[in-house]
Amino acid sequence: MPDTDSSYVHPKCYANTRGGCSTTISGEHYISHALIRLYTFDDPGVRIQPTPNYRIPVGIQPRRFVANVLCTAHNNGLSDADGAALAFATFLRSIALRYMNGAGTWGEPDEVEVSGDDFQRWVLKLLITHAAADVFTERNGERVTTLVSDEAIDLLLDRAGWPSTWGLGVTGDLSNAHLSFDPFTRIETVTSDWWSAAPLIKHDPKLLFGGVVDLAGVSFTLCLFNQSEALLHDDEINPLHRVTQRPSSLSWVLNGVPKTVRFRWSDPWEHVPVTFTMQR
């Protein structure tokens, strides 16, 4: 039997909803291995100690920080999503290391272009991987078994188009305490506190509805539902308050000098720029 078959469904692969699985399961990193290498300066001797929800009681090599929830074929098919996240983080981290929280230099205008489609899929992949591996927990530490819809898998594998009211978002209101927007003035964002993932779960049944993912000091919301009404609610507990969906760019401006991430989108929806003005 060939390793990949258009009709084969691997029982351990969460992306098996339409077949196309390989016969082998690969270790899917909870957070992209390339990102771990970036933030550990590619130190071959580094060990990481996952938080208790991952149920890994000892320090491990980064290559072992994985869940066996994707077949090799579907895992390899998501490499562009990992590449988009790496490009985003590499750009912001290099600026942060030069800026040194104001002790270094800001430099000249600079920008990078990143596929918004692939970055959006990376955020979704991170959330789905955590859900499929049952590592999301409630406040009391109890594990939350979370279902993943077929629609989410179709979006992840680029089999369907995103509805206009679903998808990626960033803060559009600096009073939203749930969402970070500053990659440059906390040293932790280039050392120990450079990523996190928290789900949005619809109960009865417990279904992954989206989540909030932090990378390089910036928070991204991801919604698998019509979020238009939620964007207007100003409750303190609402992480979606005044979120800007699918920005065309994110810019950080200091003394008139911008550092910009431009997102390239293939969908027909409106995309607007978001700018953060920094003070030294």
mmCIF file of C-alpha atoms in Angstrom:
data_model
loop_
_atom_site.group_PDB
_atom_site.id
_atom_site.type_symbol
_atom_site.label_atom_id
_atom_site.label_comp_id
_atom_site.label_asym_id
_atom_site.label_seq_id
_atom_site.Cartn_x
_atom_site.Cartn_y
_atom_site.Cartn_z
ATOM 1 C CA MET A 1 0.000 0.000 0.000
ATOM 2 C CA PRO A 2 1.441 3.445 -0.842
ATOM 3 C CA ASP A 3 2.212 5.747 2.057
ATOM 4 C CA THR A 4 -0.482 8.196 0.891
ATOM 5 C CA ASP A 5 -3.890 7.227 -0.488
ATOM 6 C CA SER A 6 -6.632 9.675 -1.494
ATOM 7 C CA SER A 7 -9.221 7.548 0.280
ATOM 8 C CA TYR A 8 -7.215 6.477 3.315
ATOM 9 C CA VAL A 9 -8.361 7.800 6.701
ATOM 10 C CA HIS A 10 -5.821 7.508 9.492
ATOM 11 C CA PRO A 11 -7.714 7.158 12.777
ATOM 12 C CA LYS A 12 -5.175 9.270 14.705
ATOM 13 C CA CYS A 13 -5.020 12.159 12.219
ATOM 14 C CA TYR A 14 -7.356 15.028 13.116
ATOM 15 C CA ALA A 15 -7.339 16.184 9.469
ATOM 16 C CA ASN A 16 -8.742 12.880 8.171
ATOM 17 C CA THR A 17 -12.255 14.182 7.464
ATOM 18 C CA ARG A 18 -11.914 13.736 3.685
ATOM 19 C CA GLY A 19 -9.231 11.075 3.532
ATOM 20 C CA GLY A 20 -5.905 11.786 1.860
ATOM 21 C CA CYS A 21 -3.935 10.544 4.858
ATOM 22 C CA SER A 22 -0.590 8.809 4.846
ATOM 23 C CA THR A 23 -0.215 5.565 6.724
ATOM 24 C CA THR A 24 2.274 7.072 9.147
ATOM 25 C CA ILE A 25 1.690 9.492 12.012
ATOM 26 C CA SER A 26 4.185 12.306 12.521
ATOM 27 C CA GLY A 27 4.898 14.321 15.610
ATOM 28 C CA GLU A 28 3.150 17.676 15.177
ATOM 29 C CA HIS A 29 4.871 20.346 17.282
ATOM 30 C CA TYR A 30 2.584 22.206 19.646
ATOM 31 C CA ILE A 31 4.442 25.339 18.557
ATOM 32 C CA SER A 32 6.455 25.313 15.321
ATOM 33 C CA HIS A 33 9.895 23.759 15.799
ATOM 34 C CA ALA A 34 11.459 26.522 13.695
ATOM 35 C CA LEU A 35 10.090 29.102 16.135
ATOM 36 C CA ILE A 36 11.547 27.241 19.100
ATOM 37 C CA ARG A 37 14.913 27.161 17.354
ATOM 38 C CA LEU A 38 14.638 30.898 16.649
ATOM 39 C CA TYR A 39 13.907 31.816 20.254
ATOM 40 C CA THR A 40 16.544 29.488 21.716
ATOM 41 C CA PHE A 41 19.239 30.760 19.312
ATOM 42 C CA ASP A 42 19.261 27.271 17.763
ATOM 43 C CA ASP A 43 21.111 25.912 20.798
ATOM 44 C CA PRO A 44 21.368 22.116 20.303
ATOM 45 C CA GLY A 45 21.682 21.542 24.045
ATOM 46 C CA VAL A 46 18.570 23.463 25.082
ATOM 47 C CA ARG A 47 15.804 21.750 27.045
ATOM 48 C CA ILE A 48 12.291 23.064 27.546
ATOM 49 C CA GLN A 49 9.950 22.370 30.431
ATOM 50 C CA PRO A 50 6.339 22.435 29.257
ATOM 51 C CA THR A 51 3.607 23.635 31.607
ATOM 52 C CA PRO A 52 1.674 20.907 33.494
ATOM 53 C CA ASN A 53 -1.234 20.773 31.041
ATOM 54 C CA TYR A 54 1.038 19.106 28.479
ATOM 55 C CA ARG A 55 1.596 16.194 30.880
ATOM 56 C CA ILE A 56 5.335 16.103 30.164
ATOM 57 C CA PRO A 57 6.937 15.989 33.613
ATOM 58 C CA VAL A 58 10.589 16.436 32.589
ATOM 59 C CA GLY A 59 12.633 18.824 30.506
ATOM 60 C CA ILE A 60 12.761 17.690 26.892
ATOM 61 C CA GLN A 61 14.501 18.504 23.625
ATOM 62 C CA PRO A 62 12.398 20.844 21.465
ATOM 63 C CA ARG A 63 12.005 18.169 18.792
ATOM 64 C CA ARG A 64 10.079 16.074 21.308
ATOM 65 C CA PHE A 65 7.521 18.778 22.148
ATOM 66 C CA VAL A 66 4.981 17.123 19.883
ATOM 67 C CA ALA A 67 1.550 15.517 19.744
ATOM 68 C CA ASN A 68 0.857 12.492 17.547
ATOM 69 C CA VAL A 69 -2.309 13.931 16.031
ATOM 70 C CA LEU A 70 -1.465 14.448 12.322
ATOM 71 C CA CYS A 71 -0.414 12.063 9.604
ATOM 72 C CA THR A 72 2.771 12.798 7.703
ATOM 73 C CA ALA A 73 0.948 13.892 4.546
ATOM 74 C CA HIS A 74 -1.269 16.464 6.242
ATOM 75 C CA ASN A 75 1.576 17.671 8.454
ATOM 76 C CA ASN A 76 3.839 18.288 5.462
ATOM 77 C CA GLY A 77 0.998 20.076 3.677
ATOM 78 C CA LEU A 78 0.947 22.767 6.370
ATOM 79 C CA SER A 79 4.598 23.814 6.057
ATOM 80 C CA ASP A 80 3.680 27.160 4.428
ATOM 81 C CA ALA A 81 1.686 28.071 7.527
ATOM 82 C CA ASP A 82 4.744 27.469 9.715
ATOM 83 C CA GLY A 83 6.843 29.537 7.327
ATOM 84 C CA ALA A 84 4.507 32.526 7.625
ATOM 85 C CA ALA A 85 4.697 32.462 11.427
ATOM 86 C CA LEU A 86 8.478 32.202 11.296
ATOM 87 C CA ALA A 87 8.774 35.183 8.930
ATOM 88 C CA PHE A 88 6.537 37.286 11.186
ATOM 89 C CA ALA A 89 8.402 36.410 14.387
ATOM 90 C CA THR A 90 11.881 36.705 12.876
ATOM 91 C CA PHE A 91 11.176 40.228 11.658
ATOM 92 C CA LEU A 92 9.798 41.532 14.969
ATOM 93 C CA ARG A 93 12.345 39.727 17.120
ATOM 94 C CA SER A 94 15.296 41.115 15.158
ATOM 95 C CA ILE A 95 13.971 44.658 15.670
ATOM 96 C CA ALA A 96 13.397 44.028 19.380
ATOM 97 C CA LEU A 97 16.953 42.723 19.843
ATOM 98 C CA ARG A 98 18.390 45.839 18.191
ATOM 99 C CA TYR A 99 16.066 48.213 20.025
ATOM 100 C CA MET A 100 16.754 46.678 23.465
ATOM 101 C CA ASN A 101 13.777 48.379 25.110
ATOM 102 C CA GLY A 102 15.055 51.806 24.146
ATOM 103 C CA ALA A 103 18.705 51.204 25.042
ATOM 104 C CA GLY A 104 19.603 50.317 21.454
ATOM 105 C CA THR A 105 18.679 51.676 18.048
ATOM 106 C CA TRP A 106 15.379 51.778 16.146
ATOM 107 C CA GLY A 107 17.011 52.286 12.759
ATOM 108 C CA GLU A 108 15.540 53.018 9.365
ATOM 109 C CA PRO A 109 12.075 52.182 8.009
ATOM 110 C CA ASP A 110 11.728 48.467 7.441
ATOM 111 C CA GLU A 111 9.034 46.042 6.389
ATOM 112 C CA VAL A 112 8.340 42.406 5.613
ATOM 113 C CA GLU A 113 5.553 40.799 3.610
ATOM 114 C CA VAL A 114 3.817 37.748 5.046
ATOM 115 C CA SER A 115 1.009 35.666 3.588
ATOM 116 C CA GLY A 116 -2.055 36.528 5.641
ATOM 117 C CA ASP A 117 -3.770 33.378 4.399
ATOM 118 C CA ASP A 118 -0.944 31.162 5.639
ATOM 119 C CA PHE A 119 -0.540 33.053 8.916
ATOM 120 C CA GLN A 120 -4.279 32.731 9.587
ATOM 121 C CA ARG A 121 -3.998 28.984 8.946
ATOM 122 C CA TRP A 122 -1.008 28.779 11.319
ATOM 123 C CA VAL A 123 -3.044 30.308 14.149
ATOM 124 C CA LEU A 124 -5.851 27.856 13.406
ATOM 125 C CA LYS A 125 -3.409 24.915 13.282
ATOM 126 C CA LEU A 126 -1.951 25.839 16.661
ATOM 127 C CA LEU A 127 -5.390 25.906 18.260
ATOM 128 C CA ILE A 128 -6.571 22.697 16.590
ATOM 129 C CA THR A 129 -3.412 20.812 17.554
ATOM 130 C CA HIS A 130 -3.908 21.750 21.206
ATOM 131 C CA ALA A 131 -7.568 20.762 21.048
ATOM 132 C CA ALA A 132 -6.844 17.444 19.337
ATOM 133 C CA ALA A 133 -4.212 16.598 21.957
ATOM 134 C CA ASP A 134 -6.536 17.495 24.862
ATOM 135 C CA VAL A 135 -4.123 19.942 26.482
ATOM 136 C CA PHE A 136 -6.513 22.852 26.969
ATOM 137 C CA THR A 137 -7.560 23.152 30.619
ATOM 138 C CA GLU A 138 -10.121 25.043 32.650
ATOM 139 C CA ARG A 139 -9.230 27.372 35.521
ATOM 140 C CA ASN A 140 -9.228 24.497 37.983
ATOM 141 C CA GLY A 141 -6.672 22.675 35.849
ATOM 142 C CA GLU A 142 -9.139 20.077 34.629
ATOM 143 C CA ARG A 143 -8.580 18.950 31.066
ATOM 144 C CA VAL A 144 -11.105 20.144 28.467
ATOM 145 C CA THR A 145 -11.861 17.614 25.730
ATOM 146 C CA THR A 146 -12.683 19.881 22.803
ATOM 147 C CA LEU A 147 -14.260 18.869 19.504
ATOM 148 C CA VAL A 148 -12.999 20.261 16.205
ATOM 149 C CA SER A 149 -15.545 20.804 13.432
ATOM 150 C CA ASP A 150 -15.196 19.548 9.873
ATOM 151 C CA GLU A 151 -15.525 23.187 8.753
ATOM 152 C CA ALA A 152 -12.410 24.100 10.744
ATOM 153 C CA ILE A 153 -10.450 21.296 9.079
ATOM 154 C CA ASP A 154 -11.596 22.417 5.619
ATOM 155 C CA LEU A 155 -10.382 25.948 6.370
ATOM 156 C CA LEU A 156 -7.085 24.652 7.719
ATOM 157 C CA LEU A 157 -6.423 22.571 4.612
ATOM 158 C CA ASP A 158 -7.526 25.411 2.296
ATOM 159 C CA ARG A 159 -10.513 23.432 1.013
ATOM 160 C CA ALA A 160 -12.948 26.257 1.772
ATOM 161 C CA GLY A 161 -13.026 30.035 1.771
ATOM 162 C CA TRP A 162 -13.285 31.971 5.011
ATOM 163 C CA PRO A 163 -16.618 33.747 5.578
ATOM 164 C CA SER A 164 -16.213 37.503 5.882
ATOM 165 C CA THR A 165 -17.085 37.556 9.605
ATOM 166 C CA TRP A 166 -14.789 34.666 10.583
ATOM 167 C CA GLY A 167 -11.020 34.530 10.830
ATOM 168 C CA LEU A 168 -7.998 36.414 12.130
ATOM 169 C CA GLY A 169 -8.047 39.653 14.109
ATOM 170 C CA VAL A 170 -5.826 42.047 16.064
ATOM 171 C CA THR A 171 -6.657 44.635 18.670
ATOM 172 C CA GLY A 172 -8.258 47.790 17.354
ATOM 173 C CA ASP A 173 -8.626 49.341 20.808
ATOM 174 C CA LEU A 174 -5.669 49.672 23.166
ATOM 175 C CA SER A 175 -8.017 49.494 26.150
ATOM 176 C CA ASN A 176 -8.636 45.814 25.404
ATOM 177 C CA ALA A 177 -6.507 44.309 28.179
ATOM 178 C CA HIS A 178 -6.766 40.789 26.744
ATOM 179 C CA LEU A 179 -4.753 41.523 23.600
ATOM 180 C CA SER A 180 -1.074 42.496 23.386
ATOM 181 C CA PHE A 181 0.318 44.762 20.687
ATOM 182 C CA ASP A 182 3.867 45.713 21.778
ATOM 183 C CA PRO A 183 6.708 43.442 20.590
ATOM 184 C CA PHE A 184 9.518 45.778 21.610
ATOM 185 C CA THR A 185 9.435 47.056 25.196
ATOM 186 C CA ARG A 186 9.368 43.815 27.201
ATOM 187 C CA ILE A 187 12.528 41.717 27.158
ATOM 188 C CA GLU A 188 10.411 38.644 27.903
ATOM 189 C CA THR A 189 8.933 38.740 24.385
ATOM 190 C CA VAL A 190 12.319 37.755 22.952
ATOM 191 C CA THR A 191 13.244 35.276 25.681
ATOM 192 C CA SER A 192 10.642 33.361 27.679
ATOM 193 C CA ASP A 193 7.194 34.852 27.004
ATOM 194 C CA TRP A 194 7.003 34.780 23.228
ATOM 195 C CA TRP A 195 3.932 32.624 22.609
ATOM 196 C CA SER A 196 0.718 31.376 24.161
ATOM 197 C CA ALA A 197 -2.567 29.820 23.065
ATOM 198 C CA ALA A 198 -6.000 30.019 24.687
ATOM 199 C CA PRO A 199 -9.198 28.595 23.166
ATOM 200 C CA LEU A 200 -12.660 29.975 22.699
ATOM 201 C CA ILE A 201 -14.966 27.039 23.398
ATOM 202 C CA LYS A 202 -18.648 26.677 22.691
ATOM 203 C CA HIS A 203 -20.246 24.487 25.328
ATOM 204 C CA ASP A 204 -22.842 21.711 24.896
ATOM 205 C CA PRO A 205 -21.033 20.173 23.133
ATOM 206 C CA LYS A 206 -17.583 21.584 23.823
ATOM 207 C CA LEU A 207 -16.553 22.746 20.363
ATOM 208 C CA LEU A 208 -13.486 24.749 19.360
ATOM 209 C CA PHE A 209 -14.888 28.113 18.336
ATOM 210 C CA GLY A 210 -11.588 29.931 17.943
ATOM 211 C CA GLY A 211 -9.048 31.342 20.357
ATOM 212 C CA VAL A 212 -6.346 33.879 21.125
ATOM 213 C CA VAL A 213 -2.749 33.180 20.114
ATOM 214 C CA ASP A 214 0.189 35.368 21.095
ATOM 215 C CA LEU A 215 3.366 35.437 19.011
ATOM 216 C CA ALA A 216 6.337 37.761 19.399
ATOM 217 C CA GLY A 217 4.408 40.060 21.724
ATOM 218 C CA VAL A 218 1.346 40.424 19.486
ATOM 219 C CA SER A 219 -2.067 38.841 20.146
ATOM 220 C CA PHE A 220 -4.174 37.397 17.356
ATOM 221 C CA THR A 221 -7.794 36.379 17.702
ATOM 222 C CA LEU A 222 -9.200 33.604 15.536
ATOM 223 C CA CYS A 223 -12.948 33.068 15.215
ATOM 224 C CA LEU A 224 -14.833 30.167 13.667
ATOM 225 C CA PHE A 225 -18.141 31.977 13.971
ATOM 226 C CA ASN A 226 -19.762 35.272 13.034
ATOM 227 C CA GLN A 227 -17.902 37.658 15.341
ATOM 228 C CA SER A 228 -19.537 40.890 14.131
ATOM 229 C CA GLU A 229 -21.762 41.257 17.196
ATOM 230 C CA ALA A 230 -19.041 40.272 19.658
ATOM 231 C CA LEU A 231 -16.772 43.036 18.349
ATOM 232 C CA LEU A 232 -19.204 45.624 19.725
ATOM 233 C CA HIS A 233 -19.607 44.303 23.266
ATOM 234 C CA ASP A 234 -17.514 46.307 25.727
ATOM 235 C CA ASP A 235 -17.625 43.783 28.580
ATOM 236 C CA GLU A 236 -14.275 43.562 30.364
ATOM 237 C CA ILE A 237 -14.160 39.801 29.817
ATOM 238 C CA ASN A 238 -14.621 40.099 26.040
ATOM 239 C CA PRO A 239 -11.321 39.542 24.166
ATOM 240 C CA LEU A 240 -12.959 40.411 20.851
ATOM 241 C CA HIS A 241 -13.901 43.978 21.781
ATOM 242 C CA ARG A 242 -13.199 46.214 18.779
ATOM 243 C CA VAL A 243 -10.911 43.731 17.082
ATOM 244 C CA THR A 244 -9.811 44.609 13.542
ATOM 245 C CA GLN A 245 -10.292 41.658 11.245
ATOM 246 C CA ARG A 246 -7.607 40.617 8.769
ATOM 247 C CA PRO A 247 -5.490 43.792 8.733
ATOM 248 C CA SER A 248 -3.626 44.692 5.558
ATOM 249 C CA SER A 249 -0.625 45.609 7.700
ATOM 250 C CA LEU A 250 0.640 46.149 11.222
ATOM 251 C CA SER A 251 2.986 49.098 11.747
ATOM 252 C CA TRP A 252 4.885 50.310 14.792
ATOM 253 C CA VAL A 253 6.043 53.913 14.425
ATOM 254 C CA LEU A 254 8.691 55.604 16.569
ATOM 255 C CA ASN A 255 9.681 59.220 15.823
ATOM 256 C CA GLY A 256 8.031 58.922 12.425
ATOM 257 C CA VAL A 257 9.953 55.769 11.459
ATOM 258 C CA PRO A 258 7.757 52.718 10.743
ATOM 259 C CA LYS A 259 8.434 49.012 11.096
ATOM 260 C CA THR A 260 5.734 47.231 9.115
ATOM 261 C CA VAL A 261 4.400 43.734 8.578
ATOM 262 C CA ARG A 262 2.340 43.662 5.376
ATOM 263 C CA PHE A 263 -0.148 40.831 5.096
ATOM 264 C CA ARG A 264 -0.915 39.461 1.640
ATOM 265 C CA TRP A 265 -4.491 38.186 1.326
ATOM 266 C CA SER A 266 -6.231 36.301 -1.478
ATOM 267 C CA ASP A 267 -9.798 36.714 -0.200
ATOM 268 C CA PRO A 268 -12.166 39.422 -1.485
ATOM 269 C CA TRP A 269 -12.788 41.063 1.905
ATOM 270 C CA GLU A 270 -11.735 44.554 2.962
ATOM 271 C CA HIS A 271 -8.347 44.847 4.667
ATOM 272 C CA VAL A 272 -7.289 47.961 6.577
ATOM 273 C CA PRO A 273 -3.927 48.963 8.068
ATOM 274 C CA VAL A 274 -3.353 49.104 11.821
ATOM 275 C CA THR A 275 -0.722 51.481 13.213
ATOM 276 C CA PHE A 276 0.694 51.679 16.743
ATOM 277 C CA THR A 277 2.521 54.886 17.673
ATOM 278 C CA MET A 278 5.355 54.260 20.129
ATOM 279 C CA GLN A 279 6.920 56.612 22.632
ATOM 280 C CA ARG A 280 10.487 56.363 23.855
#
